[in-house]
Amino acid sequence: MQSIANINIFISFTEILTQMKKQGETTIHDIARKLNIAASTVSRALNNNPIISEPTRKLIEKTAKEMGYRPNTLAASFRTKRTNMIGVVLPLINRHFFSSVISGIEEVAYSSGFAVTISQTNDNFEKEEKIIQTLFSNRVDGLIVSIGMQTQTFNHLKLFSDKKIPLVFFDRVVEEIDADKIVVDDYRGGFIATEHLIEHGATKIAHIGGPLNVKIYKDRLSGYKDAMNKAGLPIDENMLIHNSLTREDGTNAIKKLLLNEEKPDAIFCANDTTALSVIIYLREHGIKVPDNISIVGFSNEPFSELVTPSISTIRQPGFEMGKKAAELLINHIKQKEQHTSSQTIVMPTELIVRESSGRD
Amino acid sequence: MQSIANINIFISFTEILTQMKKQGETTIHDIARKLNIAASTVSRALNNNPIISEPTRKLIEKTAKEMGYRPNTLAASFRTKRTNMIGVVLPLINRHFFSSVISGIEEVAYSSGFAVTISQTNDNFEKEEKIIQTLFSNRVDGLIVSIGMQTQTFNHLKLFSDKKIPLVFFDRVVEEIDADKIVVDDYRGGFIATEHLIEHGATKIAHIGGPLNVKIYKDRLSGYKDAMNKAGLPIDENMLIHNSLTREDGTNAIKKLLLNEEKPDAIFCANDTTALSVIIYLREHGIKVPDNISIVGFSNEPFSELVTPSISTIRQPGFEMGKKAAELLINHIKQKEQHTSSQTIVMPTELIVRESSGRD
DNA sequence: TTGTACGCGTTATCAA
DNA sequence: TTGATAACGCGTACAA
């Protein structure tokens, strides 16, 4: 009887001590002290190190749970130099394509025990630099990046590639840096979009494209040009406009195109956002789509099938790209030693024909 | 001449040592050694501690830059127990409302020197639990949360509130937990939406709502009921449907409503997604919106103004909510001592009338 | 104004 | 199989 009472007193006393000292955070040392074993044993048990005997492991796990132990990832990361965290940096999360990519990344990452931290640059170079610096300082294990439209220098990204921290680009990639890349076949996307317009009888096809320092827009333009050439159609410089592809840019672009001597009878837009603003502008000015002007966009944003007329576009498999990017990155993280030569994965693009280019 | 050579040799020697030892990561100790000063001085200088004299600070900053020093945030966070990181947990980033909130949070956070880590739960309770555990283990300084539809227990969130780690809810809040909350006036939103339908002559108004364990959906329903009562209209239980408000749920809901003896002449949908699927379903079945059935949605997703007919809806100021949430959270983080009693901020809702409810 | 010495919680190395 | 101890990089009393 008495000894039991003593034990109880002892237990509550240590508990009070623990609470006083740590402000509520139990550490492996607290567990070790309570069980009269070494902290290293606790650490090993909690990390499922097979060297620990089954009974001790059970006991430690039980005690840890009772004491409300929560591992301090910060301390562990500090010690091991591995954070189990991967950074995702992209221009804008509020785009269906990008958030699909994120979902793909997350699916793979979570099932592999990695956390994901997402940041958006808003296509602002300074913000992109700062975010990537922060991510580096936070010692993410790897980075998945789609660069901004303004980005023309890459020192902030070389920080990662130089230090051999795994880096994977997707969509808007940096050609100058040796790293894995996941892209869609933008060239072919541009080609089939333009060819489709030609097949529907268009001859004066304009192109609203993005900045040419970004590879995807260069490729989409090349596809457009080759399709035009193949059909023997001339390429009129007045029919080519390059901007940042915002809603406003689209409106300005169509205004400008309509001022041309020769008006376009079709437009291949490098994204759905500009396709949308073009359609809205034309609708407001009584120009019929697709009867007077046919339109094809790019990316298959959800709104493209909802607007009237619905927008013909090029599908990009965002979710799959995200999954692939995460798989590649995590592979690299896990087998850091053998730096396998970097690869570029090209995913297929697909034309979706809707009303804006004359689906019957 | 000779001494200069010596210096050069000395410099490159230490550099080789550094590289050999650290695999390329310069620490404050390396800087200290190079300058023959104490590491603590370097630390203080780099943290702009005013106690350091101007010349030493300049010198240290210059040397740090030359040596390519990058602070190890992990070590600093571990030491100070502050990560300068705030976690954002929400159901789905791919919703305009949510990504607007994120942008608002980011704007405030970045300008206050906080990084933001975003995670989506996909309305999956297990994922939400795991994410929040991870965020806790990673010792984020604070958390901004909008809970999932399935979430009915809150131990994972109490983890934060119990330990007095700043916590702010937005939109889908937890009433049972004492924390700051940012919501819109969902009750009034439901009320004005319904009243608007009544004013346009509807008398048999259905409601497609979310799960009632989530306060916002309860409030929107209350608003609906009170508007009906005020107009002396009966509330028919067959006109009330509750589900998870996905696109598919919306289709199922309208199917069910059309099976009723008494068909609705208007529907107040608790989000735009269900409003959209209802409209598409009705269009496909030759039922005219708004002539036969008027529709009002909720949230003002971008597609709601693009679809034909465009969707009348309730605007929620997502960006402002995000800013406010971040401000509140960061305030709490900075003055952790005085636990000011928690407040609930209610932002206004606004009706946007479009074609689906008979705008002329 | 600067230096000394210590500790944060964990993992890794070595010894028992 | 377990224990003792050092180390990770930084910030901070305290001393000088």
mmCIF file of N, CA and C in Angstrom, chain A residues 23-125:
data_model
loop_
_atom_site.group_PDB
_atom_site.id
_atom_site.type_symbol
_atom_site.label_atom_id
_atom_site.label_comp_id
_atom_site.label_asym_id
_atom_site.label_seq_id
_atom_site.Cartn_x
_atom_site.Cartn_y
_atom_site.Cartn_z
ATOM 1 N N GLN A 23 7.498 23.663 -20.528
ATOM 2 C CA GLN A 23 6.305 24.333 -21.024
ATOM 3 C C GLN A 23 5.456 23.412 -21.874
ATOM 4 N N GLY A 24 5.428 22.122 -21.468
ATOM 5 C CA GLY A 24 4.488 21.248 -22.156
ATOM 6 C C GLY A 24 5.042 20.396 -23.274
ATOM 7 N N GLU A 25 6.256 20.632 -23.732
ATOM 8 C CA GLU A 25 6.757 19.802 -24.813
ATOM 9 C C GLU A 25 7.604 18.642 -24.313
ATOM 10 N N THR A 26 7.083 17.462 -24.510
ATOM 11 C CA THR A 26 7.808 16.261 -24.104
ATOM 12 C C THR A 26 8.922 15.957 -25.108
ATOM 13 N N THR A 27 10.090 15.606 -24.601
ATOM 14 C CA THR A 27 11.191 15.234 -25.505
ATOM 15 C C THR A 27 11.550 13.770 -25.272
ATOM 16 N N ILE A 28 12.397 13.255 -26.122
ATOM 17 C CA ILE A 28 12.814 11.867 -25.934
ATOM 18 C C ILE A 28 13.552 11.695 -24.610
ATOM 19 N N HIS A 29 14.146 12.752 -24.116
ATOM 20 C CA HIS A 29 14.819 12.656 -22.819
ATOM 21 C C HIS A 29 13.831 12.455 -21.689
ATOM 22 N N ASP A 30 12.703 13.099 -21.781
ATOM 23 C CA ASP A 30 11.676 12.915 -20.757
ATOM 24 C C ASP A 30 11.228 11.463 -20.720
ATOM 25 N N ILE A 31 11.039 10.919 -21.913
ATOM 26 C CA ILE A 31 10.617 9.525 -21.998
ATOM 27 C C ILE A 31 11.709 8.619 -21.433
ATOM 28 N N ALA A 32 12.943 8.892 -21.814
ATOM 29 C CA ALA A 32 14.072 8.081 -21.353
ATOM 30 C C ALA A 32 14.166 8.114 -19.827
ATOM 31 N N ARG A 33 14.012 9.297 -19.271
ATOM 32 C CA ARG A 33 14.125 9.452 -17.825
ATOM 33 C C ARG A 33 13.033 8.648 -17.136
ATOM 34 N N LYS A 34 11.834 8.758 -17.648
ATOM 35 C CA LYS A 34 10.706 8.062 -17.038
ATOM 36 C C LYS A 34 10.921 6.547 -17.046
ATOM 37 N N LEU A 35 11.529 6.045 -18.124
ATOM 38 C CA LEU A 35 11.706 4.602 -18.248
ATOM 39 C C LEU A 35 13.094 4.138 -17.791
ATOM 40 N N ASN A 36 13.901 5.085 -17.352
ATOM 41 C CA ASN A 36 15.263 4.755 -16.940
ATOM 42 C C ASN A 36 16.063 4.083 -18.045
ATOM 43 N N ILE A 37 15.957 4.614 -19.205
ATOM 44 C CA ILE A 37 16.767 4.103 -20.309
ATOM 45 C C ILE A 37 17.442 5.294 -20.996
ATOM 46 N N ALA A 38 18.205 5.010 -22.024
ATOM 47 C CA ALA A 38 18.929 6.084 -22.694
ATOM 48 C C ALA A 38 18.072 6.747 -23.763
ATOM 49 N N ALA A 39 18.298 8.032 -23.954
ATOM 50 C CA ALA A 39 17.547 8.773 -24.963
ATOM 51 C C ALA A 39 17.764 8.186 -26.353
ATOM 52 N N SER A 40 18.978 7.701 -26.580
ATOM 53 C CA SER A 40 19.252 7.145 -27.911
ATOM 54 C C SER A 40 18.365 5.934 -28.180
ATOM 55 N N THR A 41 18.112 5.170 -27.152
ATOM 56 C CA THR A 41 17.222 4.015 -27.327
ATOM 57 C C THR A 41 15.812 4.476 -27.714
ATOM 58 N N VAL A 42 15.364 5.504 -27.040
ATOM 59 C CA VAL A 42 14.039 6.042 -27.354
ATOM 60 C C VAL A 42 14.006 6.506 -28.801
ATOM 61 N N SER A 43 15.017 7.237 -29.175
ATOM 62 C CA SER A 43 15.084 7.736 -30.544
ATOM 63 C C SER A 43 15.008 6.588 -31.534
ATOM 64 N N ARG A 44 15.790 5.581 -31.272
ATOM 65 C CA ARG A 44 15.812 4.446 -32.197
ATOM 66 C C ARG A 44 14.454 3.751 -32.254
ATOM 67 N N ALA A 45 13.863 3.565 -31.089
ATOM 68 C CA ALA A 45 12.579 2.872 -31.046
ATOM 69 C C ALA A 45 11.530 3.656 -31.852
ATOM 70 N N LEU A 46 11.505 4.956 -31.624
ATOM 71 C CA LEU A 46 10.497 5.787 -32.293
ATOM 72 C C LEU A 46 10.727 5.870 -33.794
ATOM 73 N N ASN A 47 11.936 5.604 -34.216
ATOM 74 C CA ASN A 47 12.206 5.621 -35.653
ATOM 75 C C ASN A 47 12.162 4.221 -36.253
ATOM 76 N N ASN A 48 11.592 3.303 -35.493
ATOM 77 C CA ASN A 48 11.436 1.928 -35.969
ATOM 78 C C ASN A 48 12.750 1.301 -36.405
ATOM 79 N N ASN A 49 13.789 1.615 -35.684
ATOM 80 C CA ASN A 49 15.081 0.993 -35.959
ATOM 81 C C ASN A 49 14.992 -0.476 -35.534
ATOM 82 N N PRO A 50 15.222 -1.411 -36.476
ATOM 83 C CA PRO A 50 15.008 -2.846 -36.186
ATOM 84 C C PRO A 50 15.961 -3.398 -35.142
ATOM 85 N N ILE A 51 16.940 -2.612 -34.787
ATOM 86 C CA ILE A 51 17.921 -3.089 -33.817
ATOM 87 C C ILE A 51 17.339 -3.129 -32.401
ATOM 88 N N ILE A 52 16.225 -2.426 -32.221
ATOM 89 C CA ILE A 52 15.588 -2.379 -30.897
ATOM 90 C C ILE A 52 14.679 -3.602 -30.713
ATOM 91 N N SER A 53 14.717 -4.166 -29.545
ATOM 92 C CA SER A 53 13.915 -5.370 -29.285
ATOM 93 C C SER A 53 12.427 -5.003 -29.246
ATOM 94 N N GLU A 54 11.640 -5.954 -29.612
ATOM 95 C CA GLU A 54 10.201 -5.720 -29.713
ATOM 96 C C GLU A 54 9.594 -5.192 -28.406
ATOM 97 N N PRO A 55 9.865 -5.854 -27.273
ATOM 98 C CA PRO A 55 9.244 -5.367 -26.016
ATOM 99 C C PRO A 55 9.625 -3.916 -25.693
ATOM 100 N N THR A 56 10.898 -3.591 -25.776
ATOM 101 C CA THR A 56 11.283 -2.203 -25.460
ATOM 102 C C THR A 56 10.589 -1.242 -26.407
ATOM 103 N N ARG A 57 10.523 -1.604 -27.672
ATOM 104 C CA ARG A 57 9.891 -0.704 -28.636
ATOM 105 C C ARG A 57 8.435 -0.457 -28.255
ATOM 106 N N LYS A 58 7.730 -1.532 -27.964
ATOM 107 C CA LYS A 58 6.322 -1.416 -27.560
ATOM 108 C C LYS A 58 6.188 -0.479 -26.359
ATOM 109 N N LEU A 59 7.026 -0.744 -25.367
ATOM 110 C CA LEU A 59 6.961 0.028 -24.130
ATOM 111 C C LEU A 59 7.191 1.517 -24.414
ATOM 112 N N ILE A 60 8.221 1.770 -25.200
ATOM 113 C CA ILE A 60 8.558 3.164 -25.489
ATOM 114 C C ILE A 60 7.432 3.845 -26.265
ATOM 115 N N GLU A 61 6.893 3.138 -27.234
ATOM 116 C CA GLU A 61 5.805 3.721 -28.006
ATOM 117 C C GLU A 61 4.613 4.042 -27.117
ATOM 118 N N LYS A 62 4.316 3.108 -26.240
ATOM 119 C CA LYS A 62 3.179 3.292 -25.332
ATOM 120 C C LYS A 62 3.414 4.530 -24.453
ATOM 121 N N THR A 63 4.586 4.571 -23.871
ATOM 122 C CA THR A 63 4.904 5.682 -22.969
ATOM 123 C C THR A 63 4.881 7.016 -23.721
ATOM 124 N N ALA A 64 5.448 6.995 -24.917
ATOM 125 C CA ALA A 64 5.483 8.229 -25.712
ATOM 126 C C ALA A 64 4.064 8.746 -25.930
ATOM 127 N N LYS A 65 3.189 7.825 -26.248
ATOM 128 C CA LYS A 65 1.798 8.219 -26.502
ATOM 129 C C LYS A 65 1.172 8.791 -25.229
ATOM 130 N N GLU A 66 1.388 8.067 -24.120
ATOM 131 C CA GLU A 66 0.832 8.526 -22.846
ATOM 132 C C GLU A 66 1.307 9.934 -22.488
ATOM 133 N N MET A 67 2.579 10.164 -22.746
ATOM 134 C CA MET A 67 3.141 11.454 -22.340
ATOM 135 C C MET A 67 2.862 12.547 -23.374
ATOM 136 N N GLY A 68 2.171 12.172 -24.426
ATOM 137 C CA GLY A 68 1.836 13.159 -25.449
ATOM 138 C C GLY A 68 3.051 13.661 -26.200
ATOM 139 N N TYR A 69 3.961 12.740 -26.443
ATOM 140 C CA TYR A 69 5.171 13.136 -27.152
ATOM 141 C C TYR A 69 4.887 13.483 -28.616
ATOM 142 N N ARG A 70 5.438 14.602 -29.061
ATOM 143 C CA ARG A 70 5.386 14.983 -30.477
ATOM 144 C C ARG A 70 6.809 15.233 -30.925
ATOM 145 N N PRO A 71 7.238 14.525 -31.945
ATOM 146 C CA PRO A 71 8.626 14.721 -32.384
ATOM 147 C C PRO A 71 8.875 16.158 -32.794
ATOM 148 N N ASN A 72 10.031 16.653 -32.502
ATOM 149 C CA ASN A 72 10.426 17.979 -32.943
ATOM 150 C C ASN A 72 11.158 17.842 -34.275
ATOM 151 N N THR A 73 10.374 17.965 -35.329
ATOM 152 C CA THR A 73 10.935 17.789 -36.670
ATOM 153 C C THR A 73 12.082 18.752 -36.909
ATOM 154 N N LEU A 74 11.946 19.926 -36.327
ATOM 155 C CA LEU A 74 12.962 20.949 -36.523
ATOM 156 C C LEU A 74 14.323 20.446 -36.054
ATOM 157 N N ALA A 75 14.325 19.866 -34.862
ATOM 158 C CA ALA A 75 15.584 19.367 -34.312
ATOM 159 C C ALA A 75 16.121 18.226 -35.164
ATOM 160 N N ALA A 76 15.222 17.338 -35.566
ATOM 161 C CA ALA A 76 15.659 16.205 -36.372
ATOM 162 C C ALA A 76 16.220 16.680 -37.708
ATOM 163 N N SER A 77 15.507 17.611 -38.323
ATOM 164 C CA SER A 77 15.967 18.117 -39.617
ATOM 165 C C SER A 77 17.320 18.796 -39.468
ATOM 166 N N PHE A 78 17.437 19.536 -38.413
ATOM 167 C CA PHE A 78 18.682 20.238 -38.141
ATOM 168 C C PHE A 78 19.835 19.239 -38.053
ATOM 169 N N ARG A 79 19.570 18.171 -37.351
ATOM 170 C CA ARG A 79 20.600 17.151 -37.157
ATOM 171 C C ARG A 79 20.917 16.391 -38.453
ATOM 172 N N THR A 80 19.874 15.964 -39.135
ATOM 173 C CA THR A 80 20.088 15.093 -40.291
ATOM 174 C C THR A 80 20.317 15.868 -41.582
ATOM 175 N N LYS A 81 20.025 17.145 -41.549
ATOM 176 C CA LYS A 81 20.079 17.962 -42.757
ATOM 177 C C LYS A 81 19.062 17.513 -43.796
ATOM 178 N N ARG A 82 18.046 16.836 -43.357
ATOM 179 C CA ARG A 82 16.980 16.480 -44.290
ATOM 180 C C ARG A 82 15.649 16.934 -43.697
ATOM 181 N N THR A 83 14.894 17.652 -44.477
ATOM 182 C CA THR A 83 13.661 18.226 -43.936
ATOM 183 C C THR A 83 12.426 17.436 -44.316
ATOM 184 N N ASN A 84 12.572 16.528 -45.271
ATOM 185 C CA ASN A 84 11.414 15.827 -45.807
ATOM 186 C C ASN A 84 10.375 16.809 -46.327
ATOM 187 N N MET A 85 10.859 17.858 -46.865
ATOM 188 C CA MET A 85 9.955 18.889 -47.365
ATOM 189 C C MET A 85 10.391 19.248 -48.773
ATOM 190 N N ILE A 86 9.439 19.314 -49.674
ATOM 191 C CA ILE A 86 9.793 19.764 -51.003
ATOM 192 C C ILE A 86 9.066 21.059 -51.313
ATOM 193 N N GLY A 87 9.762 21.956 -51.959
ATOM 194 C CA GLY A 87 9.214 23.264 -52.282
ATOM 195 C C GLY A 87 8.633 23.263 -53.691
ATOM 196 N N VAL A 88 7.502 23.921 -53.836
ATOM 197 C CA VAL A 88 6.915 24.088 -55.163
ATOM 198 C C VAL A 88 6.768 25.583 -55.418
ATOM 199 N N VAL A 89 7.352 26.035 -56.494
ATOM 200 C CA VAL A 89 7.308 27.455 -56.817
ATOM 201 C C VAL A 89 6.693 27.617 -58.197
ATOM 202 N N LEU A 90 5.618 28.368 -58.266
ATOM 203 C CA LEU A 90 4.972 28.567 -59.557
ATOM 204 C C LEU A 90 4.376 29.956 -59.631
ATOM 205 N N PRO A 91 4.009 30.378 -60.828
ATOM 206 C CA PRO A 91 3.584 31.756 -60.995
ATOM 207 C C PRO A 91 2.282 32.081 -60.260
ATOM 208 N N LEU A 92 1.337 31.143 -60.290
ATOM 209 C CA LEU A 92 -0.016 31.494 -59.874
ATOM 210 C C LEU A 92 -0.736 30.216 -59.488
ATOM 211 N N ILE A 93 -1.186 30.111 -58.258
ATOM 212 C CA ILE A 93 -1.886 28.870 -57.936
ATOM 213 C C ILE A 93 -3.304 28.894 -58.458
ATOM 214 N N ASN A 94 -3.822 30.081 -58.713
ATOM 215 C CA ASN A 94 -5.218 30.199 -59.091
ATOM 216 C C ASN A 94 -5.414 29.996 -60.594
ATOM 217 N N ARG A 95 -4.842 28.952 -61.099
ATOM 218 C CA ARG A 95 -5.024 28.565 -62.495
ATOM 219 C C ARG A 95 -5.216 27.071 -62.472
ATOM 220 N N HIS A 96 -6.227 26.637 -63.163
ATOM 221 C CA HIS A 96 -6.554 25.225 -63.059
ATOM 222 C C HIS A 96 -5.366 24.352 -63.407
ATOM 223 N N PHE A 97 -4.653 24.725 -64.448
ATOM 224 C CA PHE A 97 -3.489 23.927 -64.826
ATOM 225 C C PHE A 97 -2.509 23.801 -63.659
ATOM 226 N N PHE A 98 -2.178 24.916 -63.050
ATOM 227 C CA PHE A 98 -1.194 24.867 -61.979
ATOM 228 C C PHE A 98 -1.713 24.137 -60.746
ATOM 229 N N SER A 99 -2.966 24.355 -60.409
ATOM 230 C CA SER A 99 -3.431 23.659 -59.211
ATOM 231 C C SER A 99 -3.591 22.170 -59.477
ATOM 232 N N SER A 100 -3.806 21.792 -60.724
ATOM 233 C CA SER A 100 -3.802 20.357 -61.037
ATOM 234 C C SER A 100 -2.406 19.789 -60.842
ATOM 235 N N VAL A 101 -1.417 20.525 -61.285
ATOM 236 C CA VAL A 101 -0.039 20.081 -61.090
ATOM 237 C C VAL A 101 0.236 19.904 -59.597
ATOM 238 N N ILE A 102 -0.188 20.885 -58.824
ATOM 239 C CA ILE A 102 0.025 20.796 -57.376
ATOM 240 C C ILE A 102 -0.618 19.545 -56.808
ATOM 241 N N SER A 103 -1.838 19.271 -57.219
ATOM 242 C CA SER A 103 -2.511 18.076 -56.704
ATOM 243 C C SER A 103 -1.717 16.822 -57.050
ATOM 244 N N GLY A 104 -1.193 16.778 -58.251
ATOM 245 C CA GLY A 104 -0.379 15.634 -58.636
ATOM 246 C C GLY A 104 0.864 15.511 -57.779
ATOM 247 N N ILE A 105 1.518 16.620 -57.562
ATOM 248 C CA ILE A 105 2.722 16.626 -56.719
ATOM 249 C C ILE A 105 2.375 16.144 -55.318
ATOM 250 N N GLU A 106 1.310 16.710 -54.770
ATOM 251 C CA GLU A 106 0.939 16.364 -53.404
ATOM 252 C C GLU A 106 0.642 14.878 -53.262
ATOM 253 N N GLU A 107 -0.091 14.348 -54.224
ATOM 254 C CA GLU A 107 -0.450 12.933 -54.140
ATOM 255 C C GLU A 107 0.790 12.062 -53.976
ATOM 256 N N VAL A 108 1.769 12.295 -54.827
ATOM 257 C CA VAL A 108 2.989 11.492 -54.766
ATOM 258 C C VAL A 108 3.783 11.805 -53.498
ATOM 259 N N ALA A 109 3.914 13.085 -53.199
ATOM 260 C CA ALA A 109 4.753 13.488 -52.077
ATOM 261 C C ALA A 109 4.220 12.920 -50.758
ATOM 262 N N TYR A 110 2.933 13.085 -50.528
ATOM 263 C CA TYR A 110 2.395 12.631 -49.247
ATOM 264 C C TYR A 110 2.553 11.132 -49.078
ATOM 265 N N SER A 111 2.324 10.398 -50.167
ATOM 266 C CA SER A 111 2.428 8.953 -50.021
ATOM 267 C C SER A 111 3.889 8.527 -49.864
ATOM 268 N N SER A 112 4.823 9.420 -50.140
ATOM 269 C CA SER A 112 6.225 9.097 -49.913
ATOM 270 C C SER A 112 6.758 9.732 -48.640
ATOM 271 N N GLY A 113 5.874 10.329 -47.873
ATOM 272 C CA GLY A 113 6.285 10.898 -46.599
ATOM 273 C C GLY A 113 6.933 12.267 -46.695
ATOM 274 N N PHE A 114 6.690 12.965 -47.766
ATOM 275 C CA PHE A 114 7.220 14.320 -47.889
ATOM 276 C C PHE A 114 6.113 15.349 -47.709
ATOM 277 N N ALA A 115 6.434 16.430 -47.066
ATOM 278 C CA ALA A 115 5.507 17.548 -47.003
ATOM 279 C C ALA A 115 5.799 18.476 -48.182
ATOM 280 N N VAL A 116 4.825 19.271 -48.518
ATOM 281 C CA VAL A 116 4.953 20.141 -49.684
ATOM 282 C C VAL A 116 4.694 21.576 -49.252
ATOM 283 N N THR A 117 5.575 22.480 -49.633
ATOM 284 C CA THR A 117 5.288 23.879 -49.357
ATOM 285 C C THR A 117 5.200 24.630 -50.681
ATOM 286 N N ILE A 118 4.089 25.297 -50.847
ATOM 287 C CA ILE A 118 3.755 25.895 -52.133
ATOM 288 C C ILE A 118 3.895 27.415 -52.055
ATOM 289 N N SER A 119 4.515 28.002 -53.051
ATOM 290 C CA SER A 119 4.601 29.460 -53.074
ATOM 291 C C SER A 119 4.301 29.971 -54.468
ATOM 292 N N GLN A 120 3.642 31.098 -54.548
ATOM 293 C CA GLN A 120 3.379 31.662 -55.863
ATOM 294 C C GLN A 120 4.160 32.960 -56.047
ATOM 295 N N THR A 121 4.687 33.110 -57.241
ATOM 296 C CA THR A 121 5.540 34.262 -57.527
ATOM 297 C C THR A 121 4.761 35.424 -58.134
ATOM 298 N N ASN A 122 3.547 35.172 -58.565
ATOM 299 C CA ASN A 122 2.777 36.201 -59.283
ATOM 300 C C ASN A 122 3.535 36.740 -60.493
ATOM 301 N N ASP A 123 4.360 35.910 -61.077
ATOM 302 C CA ASP A 123 5.174 36.330 -62.226
ATOM 303 C C ASP A 123 6.057 37.526 -61.903
ATOM 304 N N ASN A 124 6.354 37.692 -60.635
ATOM 305 C CA ASN A 124 7.196 38.805 -60.196
ATOM 306 C C ASN A 124 8.592 38.268 -59.893
ATOM 307 N N PHE A 125 9.579 38.798 -60.586
ATOM 308 C CA PHE A 125 10.926 38.242 -60.479
ATOM 309 C C PHE A 125 11.509 38.378 -59.076
#
